[in-house]
Amino acid sequence: MSGTTGTSGASVQRRLARFNRRFANRFVGPVLTRMPGFGAVVHRGRKSGRTYRTPVKVFRKGPHYVMSLPYGPQSDWVRNTLAHNGCELRTLGRRIQLADPRVYVDERQAVVPAPLRPLLRRFKAFDFIELRPVAAVEEVPAKRT
């Protein structure tokens, strides 16, 4: 019976991920990625080669960047990042080339600030991806209005 619960939980996560990818990210993403602790991963599709932009929660672990994976490591952006051995992170007006992705599970959520742990625990977000910067930080030019 517990296998059934796990499967339906994963199914709910995948449906939520699909909804966010198709609708919510388009509206919330541009605002959210300008806030401290958030960013956008720019990655290339494994088959299409198309460029995608996915909002993420970003943490620092020494020189490395770590993102929580609330929808698990099966997310398209994670699979694309692994396939291409890296991605670009846009955060707080900077573009950072990242490489050497490493997916891991941490039920203690050691990289997550203590006040955020209960929220991520609620979503059972124990999966993370860690990447190292490979290029100097580049400032993104401000958009002219």
PDB file of N, CA and C in Angstrom, residues 34-102:
ATOM      1  N   ARG A  34      14.597  37.762 -10.060  1.00  0.00           N
ATOM      2  CA  ARG A  34      15.308  38.992  -9.694  1.00  0.00           C
ATOM      3  C   ARG A  34      15.428  39.149  -8.178  1.00  0.00           C
ATOM      4  N   MET A  35      14.855  38.211  -7.454  1.00  0.00           N
ATOM      5  CA  MET A  35      14.882  38.287  -5.992  1.00  0.00           C
ATOM      6  C   MET A  35      16.085  37.521  -5.438  1.00  0.00           C
ATOM      7  N   PRO A  36      16.638  37.992  -4.298  1.00  0.00           N
ATOM      8  CA  PRO A  36      17.766  37.272  -3.695  1.00  0.00           C
ATOM      9  C   PRO A  36      17.396  35.818  -3.408  1.00  0.00           C
ATOM     10  N   GLY A  37      18.323  34.920  -3.691  1.00  0.00           N
ATOM     11  CA  GLY A  37      18.105  33.500  -3.426  1.00  0.00           C
ATOM     12  C   GLY A  37      17.407  32.767  -4.553  1.00  0.00           C
ATOM     13  N   PHE A  38      17.060  33.472  -5.608  1.00  0.00           N
ATOM     14  CA  PHE A  38      16.412  32.847  -6.754  1.00  0.00           C
ATOM     15  C   PHE A  38      17.210  33.155  -8.012  1.00  0.00           C
ATOM     16  N   GLY A  39      16.934  32.413  -9.035  1.00  0.00           N
ATOM     17  CA  GLY A  39      17.598  32.640 -10.313  1.00  0.00           C
ATOM     18  C   GLY A  39      16.885  31.873 -11.400  1.00  0.00           C
ATOM     19  N   ALA A  40      17.468  31.912 -12.565  1.00  0.00           N
ATOM     20  CA  ALA A  40      16.938  31.159 -13.700  1.00  0.00           C
ATOM     21  C   ALA A  40      18.073  30.349 -14.297  1.00  0.00           C
ATOM     22  N   VAL A  41      17.813  29.081 -14.500  1.00  0.00           N
ATOM     23  CA  VAL A  41      18.773  28.216 -15.175  1.00  0.00           C
ATOM     24  C   VAL A  41      18.447  28.271 -16.663  1.00  0.00           C
ATOM     25  N   VAL A  42      19.442  28.615 -17.457  1.00  0.00           N
ATOM     26  CA  VAL A  42      19.290  28.618 -18.911  1.00  0.00           C
ATOM     27  C   VAL A  42      19.979  27.350 -19.409  1.00  0.00           C
ATOM     28  N   HIS A  43      19.207  26.504 -20.077  1.00  0.00           N
ATOM     29  CA  HIS A  43      19.718  25.194 -20.498  1.00  0.00           C
ATOM     30  C   HIS A  43      19.216  24.871 -21.894  1.00  0.00           C
ATOM     31  N   ARG A  44      19.888  23.928 -22.538  1.00  0.00           N
ATOM     32  CA  ARG A  44      19.556  23.511 -23.903  1.00  0.00           C
ATOM     33  C   ARG A  44      18.891  22.148 -23.876  1.00  0.00           C
ATOM     34  N   GLY A  45      17.847  22.001 -24.678  1.00  0.00           N
ATOM     35  CA  GLY A  45      17.143  20.730 -24.770  1.00  0.00           C
ATOM     36  C   GLY A  45      18.057  19.623 -25.277  1.00  0.00           C
ATOM     37  N   ARG A  46      17.888  18.439 -24.748  1.00  0.00           N
ATOM     38  CA  ARG A  46      18.718  17.292 -25.129  1.00  0.00           C
ATOM     39  C   ARG A  46      18.493  16.890 -26.583  1.00  0.00           C
ATOM     40  N   LYS A  47      17.259  16.918 -27.031  1.00  0.00           N
ATOM     41  CA  LYS A  47      16.929  16.486 -28.393  1.00  0.00           C
ATOM     42  C   LYS A  47      16.713  17.669 -29.319  1.00  0.00           C
ATOM     43  N   SER A  48      15.994  18.676 -28.852  1.00  0.00           N
ATOM     44  CA  SER A  48      15.626  19.804 -29.709  1.00  0.00           C
ATOM     45  C   SER A  48      16.750  20.812 -29.875  1.00  0.00           C
ATOM     46  N   GLY A  49      17.622  20.923 -28.873  1.00  0.00           N
ATOM     47  CA  GLY A  49      18.660  21.943 -28.905  1.00  0.00           C
ATOM     48  C   GLY A  49      18.111  23.326 -28.573  1.00  0.00           C
ATOM     49  N   ARG A  50      16.828  23.404 -28.318  1.00  0.00           N
ATOM     50  CA  ARG A  50      16.166  24.664 -27.996  1.00  0.00           C
ATOM     51  C   ARG A  50      16.643  25.179 -26.630  1.00  0.00           C
ATOM     52  N   THR A  51      16.690  26.488 -26.468  1.00  0.00           N
ATOM     53  CA  THR A  51      17.092  27.099 -25.202  1.00  0.00           C
ATOM     54  C   THR A  51      15.869  27.293 -24.319  1.00  0.00           C
ATOM     55  N   TYR A  52      16.008  26.893 -23.057  1.00  0.00           N
ATOM     56  CA  TYR A  52      14.936  27.024 -22.071  1.00  0.00           C
ATOM     57  C   TYR A  52      15.446  27.817 -20.885  1.00  0.00           C
ATOM     58  N   ARG A  53      14.518  28.406 -20.150  1.00  0.00           N
ATOM     59  CA  ARG A  53      14.842  29.170 -18.949  1.00  0.00           C
ATOM     60  C   ARG A  53      13.900  28.697 -17.847  1.00  0.00           C
ATOM     61  N   THR A  54      14.471  28.206 -16.745  1.00  0.00           N
ATOM     62  CA  THR A  54      13.681  27.644 -15.651  1.00  0.00           C
ATOM     63  C   THR A  54      14.005  28.347 -14.335  1.00  0.00           C
ATOM     64  N   PRO A  55      12.992  28.916 -13.652  1.00  0.00           N
ATOM     65  CA  PRO A  55      13.235  29.539 -12.343  1.00  0.00           C
ATOM     66  C   PRO A  55      13.643  28.491 -11.302  1.00  0.00           C
ATOM     67  N   VAL A  56      14.603  28.844 -10.446  1.00  0.00           N
ATOM     68  CA  VAL A  56      15.097  27.920  -9.421  1.00  0.00           C
ATOM     69  C   VAL A  56      15.385  28.667  -8.120  1.00  0.00           C
ATOM     70  N   LYS A  57      15.435  27.911  -7.030  1.00  0.00           N
ATOM     71  CA  LYS A  57      15.882  28.415  -5.733  1.00  0.00           C
ATOM     72  C   LYS A  57      17.358  28.087  -5.647  1.00  0.00           C
ATOM     73  N   VAL A  58      18.188  29.094  -5.358  1.00  0.00           N
ATOM     74  CA  VAL A  58      19.645  28.940  -5.403  1.00  0.00           C
ATOM     75  C   VAL A  58      20.243  29.124  -4.014  1.00  0.00           C
ATOM     76  N   PHE A  59      21.190  28.248  -3.690  1.00  0.00           N
ATOM     77  CA  PHE A  59      21.944  28.343  -2.451  1.00  0.00           C
ATOM     78  C   PHE A  59      23.425  28.329  -2.810  1.00  0.00           C
ATOM     79  N   ARG A  60      24.253  28.871  -1.927  1.00  0.00           N
ATOM     80  CA  ARG A  60      25.706  28.812  -2.121  1.00  0.00           C
ATOM     81  C   ARG A  60      26.288  27.793  -1.152  1.00  0.00           C
ATOM     82  N   LYS A  61      27.255  27.037  -1.659  1.00  0.00           N
ATOM     83  CA  LYS A  61      27.988  26.071  -0.836  1.00  0.00           C
ATOM     84  C   LYS A  61      29.451  26.283  -1.195  1.00  0.00           C
ATOM     85  N   GLY A  62      30.110  27.153  -0.451  1.00  0.00           N
ATOM     86  CA  GLY A  62      31.469  27.548  -0.815  1.00  0.00           C
ATOM     87  C   GLY A  62      31.414  28.236  -2.167  1.00  0.00           C
ATOM     88  N   PRO A  63      32.281  27.839  -3.087  1.00  0.00           N
ATOM     89  CA  PRO A  63      32.254  28.467  -4.413  1.00  0.00           C
ATOM     90  C   PRO A  63      31.155  27.904  -5.325  1.00  0.00           C
ATOM     91  N   HIS A  64      30.519  26.820  -4.905  1.00  0.00           N
ATOM     92  CA  HIS A  64      29.528  26.149  -5.748  1.00  0.00           C
ATOM     93  C   HIS A  64      28.125  26.729  -5.579  1.00  0.00           C
ATOM     94  N   TYR A  65      27.313  26.489  -6.597  1.00  0.00           N
ATOM     95  CA  TYR A  65      25.901  26.863  -6.574  1.00  0.00           C
ATOM     96  C   TYR A  65      25.085  25.585  -6.459  1.00  0.00           C
ATOM     97  N   VAL A  66      24.092  25.618  -5.576  1.00  0.00           N
ATOM     98  CA  VAL A  66      23.240  24.458  -5.338  1.00  0.00           C
ATOM     99  C   VAL A  66      21.793  24.887  -5.543  1.00  0.00           C
ATOM    100  N   MET A  67      21.029  24.055  -6.245  1.00  0.00           N
ATOM    101  CA  MET A  67      19.616  24.316  -6.452  1.00  0.00           C
ATOM    102  C   MET A  67      18.819  23.160  -5.882  1.00  0.00           C
ATOM    103  N   SER A  68      17.707  23.487  -5.239  1.00  0.00           N
ATOM    104  CA  SER A  68      16.830  22.431  -4.740  1.00  0.00           C
ATOM    105  C   SER A  68      16.021  21.900  -5.916  1.00  0.00           C
ATOM    106  N   LEU A  69      15.654  20.635  -5.831  1.00  0.00           N
ATOM    107  CA  LEU A  69      14.904  19.975  -6.904  1.00  0.00           C
ATOM    108  C   LEU A  69      13.565  19.489  -6.345  1.00  0.00           C
ATOM    109  N   PRO A  70      12.615  20.404  -6.132  1.00  0.00           N
ATOM    110  CA  PRO A  70      11.346  19.987  -5.528  1.00  0.00           C
ATOM    111  C   PRO A  70      10.554  19.005  -6.385  1.00  0.00           C
ATOM    112  N   TYR A  71      10.832  18.937  -7.691  1.00  0.00           N
ATOM    113  CA  TYR A  71      10.141  17.981  -8.565  1.00  0.00           C
ATOM    114  C   TYR A  71      11.020  16.784  -8.882  1.00  0.00           C
ATOM    115  N   GLY A  72      12.171  16.702  -8.214  1.00  0.00           N
ATOM    116  CA  GLY A  72      13.053  15.562  -8.373  1.00  0.00           C
ATOM    117  C   GLY A  72      14.040  15.715  -9.512  1.00  0.00           C
ATOM    118  N   PRO A  73      15.000  14.803  -9.571  1.00  0.00           N
ATOM    119  CA  PRO A  73      16.045  14.868 -10.590  1.00  0.00           C
ATOM    120  C   PRO A  73      15.563  14.469 -11.988  1.00  0.00           C
ATOM    121  N   GLN A  74      14.293  14.066 -12.120  1.00  0.00           N
ATOM    122  CA  GLN A  74      13.763  13.699 -13.440  1.00  0.00           C
ATOM    123  C   GLN A  74      13.300  14.936 -14.208  1.00  0.00           C
ATOM    124  N   SER A  75      13.337  16.109 -13.600  1.00  0.00           N
ATOM    125  CA  SER A  75      12.909  17.335 -14.273  1.00  0.00           C
ATOM    126  C   SER A  75      13.722  17.534 -15.546  1.00  0.00           C
ATOM    127  N   ASP A  76      13.057  18.048 -16.562  1.00  0.00           N
ATOM    128  CA  ASP A  76      13.747  18.248 -17.846  1.00  0.00           C
ATOM    129  C   ASP A  76      14.984  19.112 -17.713  1.00  0.00           C
ATOM    130  N   TRP A  77      14.902  20.194 -16.916  1.00  0.00           N
ATOM    131  CA  TRP A  77      16.062  21.076 -16.845  1.00  0.00           C
ATOM    132  C   TRP A  77      17.252  20.373 -16.201  1.00  0.00           C
ATOM    133  N   VAL A  78      16.988  19.492 -15.250  1.00  0.00           N
ATOM    134  CA  VAL A  78      18.073  18.743 -14.602  1.00  0.00           C
ATOM    135  C   VAL A  78      18.677  17.759 -15.605  1.00  0.00           C
ATOM    136  N   ARG A  79      17.827  17.041 -16.311  1.00  0.00           N
ATOM    137  CA  ARG A  79      18.312  16.078 -17.308  1.00  0.00           C
ATOM    138  C   ARG A  79      19.088  16.787 -18.421  1.00  0.00           C
ATOM    139  N   ASN A  80      18.619  17.962 -18.830  1.00  0.00           N
ATOM    140  CA  ASN A  80      19.343  18.736 -19.853  1.00  0.00           C
ATOM    141  C   ASN A  80      20.698  19.194 -19.332  1.00  0.00           C
ATOM    142  N   THR A  81      20.721  19.670 -18.091  1.00  0.00           N
ATOM    143  CA  THR A  81      21.974  20.139 -17.486  1.00  0.00           C
ATOM    144  C   THR A  81      22.976  18.998 -17.364  1.00  0.00           C
ATOM    145  N   LEU A  82      22.508  17.826 -16.960  1.00  0.00           N
ATOM    146  CA  LEU A  82      23.398  16.663 -16.858  1.00  0.00           C
ATOM    147  C   LEU A  82      23.909  16.251 -18.239  1.00  0.00           C
ATOM    148  N   ALA A  83      23.022  16.244 -19.229  1.00  0.00           N
ATOM    149  CA  ALA A  83      23.401  15.820 -20.583  1.00  0.00           C
ATOM    150  C   ALA A  83      24.446  16.753 -21.190  1.00  0.00           C
ATOM    151  N   HIS A  84      24.369  18.042 -20.884  1.00  0.00           N
ATOM    152  CA  HIS A  84      25.295  19.021 -21.464  1.00  0.00           C
ATOM    153  C   HIS A  84      26.417  19.398 -20.495  1.00  0.00           C
ATOM    154  N   ASN A  85      26.489  18.709 -19.373  1.00  0.00           N
ATOM    155  CA  ASN A  85      27.518  18.938 -18.361  1.00  0.00           C
ATOM    156  C   ASN A  85      27.563  20.387 -17.878  1.00  0.00           C
ATOM    157  N   GLY A  86      26.399  21.032 -17.823  1.00  0.00           N
ATOM    158  CA  GLY A  86      26.379  22.382 -17.284  1.00  0.00           C
ATOM    159  C   GLY A  86      25.220  23.195 -17.817  1.00  0.00           C
ATOM    160  N   CYS A  87      25.203  24.453 -17.386  1.00  0.00           N
ATOM    161  CA  CYS A  87      24.139  25.380 -17.760  1.00  0.00           C
ATOM    162  C   CYS A  87      24.623  26.789 -17.440  1.00  0.00           C
ATOM    163  N   GLU A  88      23.744  27.737 -17.651  1.00  0.00           N
ATOM    164  CA  GLU A  88      24.027  29.110 -17.247  1.00  0.00           C
ATOM    165  C   GLU A  88      23.025  29.485 -16.160  1.00  0.00           C
ATOM    166  N   LEU A  89      23.496  30.175 -15.148  1.00  0.00           N
ATOM    167  CA  LEU A  89      22.621  30.661 -14.085  1.00  0.00           C
ATOM    168  C   LEU A  89      22.538  32.171 -14.214  1.00  0.00           C
ATOM    169  N   ARG A  90      21.317  32.680 -14.228  1.00  0.00           N
ATOM    170  CA  ARG A  90      21.099  34.129 -14.212  1.00  0.00           C
ATOM    171  C   ARG A  90      20.464  34.467 -12.877  1.00  0.00           C
ATOM    172  N   THR A  91      21.192  35.281 -12.128  1.00  0.00           N
ATOM    173  CA  THR A  91      20.704  35.658 -10.804  1.00  0.00           C
ATOM    174  C   THR A  91      21.194  37.047 -10.449  1.00  0.00           C
ATOM    175  N   LEU A  92      20.287  37.866  -9.937  1.00  0.00           N
ATOM    176  CA  LEU A  92      20.604  39.216  -9.484  1.00  0.00           C
ATOM    177  C   LEU A  92      21.408  40.004 -10.513  1.00  0.00           C
ATOM    178  N   GLY A  93      20.999  39.917 -11.771  1.00  0.00           N
ATOM    179  CA  GLY A  93      21.650  40.686 -12.822  1.00  0.00           C
ATOM    180  C   GLY A  93      22.998  40.148 -13.274  1.00  0.00           C
ATOM    181  N   ARG A  94      23.291  38.902 -12.939  1.00  0.00           N
ATOM    182  CA  ARG A  94      24.569  38.287 -13.344  1.00  0.00           C
ATOM    183  C   ARG A  94      24.312  37.004 -14.115  1.00  0.00           C
ATOM    184  N   ARG A  95      25.237  36.691 -15.026  1.00  0.00           N
ATOM    185  CA  ARG A  95      25.200  35.413 -15.747  1.00  0.00           C
ATOM    186  C   ARG A  95      26.442  34.635 -15.359  1.00  0.00           C
ATOM    187  N   ILE A  96      26.223  33.397 -14.925  1.00  0.00           N
ATOM    188  CA  ILE A  96      27.328  32.569 -14.437  1.00  0.00           C
ATOM    189  C   ILE A  96      27.280  31.232 -15.162  1.00  0.00           C
ATOM    190  N   GLN A  97      28.356  30.884 -15.852  1.00  0.00           N
ATOM    191  CA  GLN A  97      28.455  29.574 -16.503  1.00  0.00           C
ATOM    192  C   GLN A  97      28.791  28.544 -15.435  1.00  0.00           C
ATOM    193  N   LEU A  98      28.018  27.467 -15.408  1.00  0.00           N
ATOM    194  CA  LEU A  98      28.209  26.418 -14.415  1.00  0.00           C
ATOM    195  C   LEU A  98      28.477  25.090 -15.110  1.00  0.00           C
ATOM    196  N   ALA A  99      29.279  24.236 -14.465  1.00  0.00           N
ATOM    197  CA  ALA A  99      29.623  22.930 -15.046  1.00  0.00           C
ATOM    198  C   ALA A  99      29.731  21.884 -13.940  1.00  0.00           C
ATOM    199  N   ASP A 100      29.998  20.681 -14.370  1.00  0.00           N
ATOM    200  CA  ASP A 100      30.207  19.533 -13.483  1.00  0.00           C
ATOM    201  C   ASP A 100      29.025  19.313 -12.526  1.00  0.00           C
ATOM    202  N   PRO A 101      27.825  19.135 -13.083  1.00  0.00           N
ATOM    203  CA  PRO A 101      26.658  18.941 -12.207  1.00  0.00           C
ATOM    204  C   PRO A 101      26.747  17.643 -11.419  1.00  0.00           C
ATOM    205  N   ARG A 102      26.318  17.737 -10.177  1.00  0.00           N
ATOM    206  CA  ARG A 102      26.280  16.559  -9.305  1.00  0.00           C
ATOM    207  C   ARG A 102      24.947  16.569  -8.584  1.00  0.00           C
TER     208      ARG A 102
END
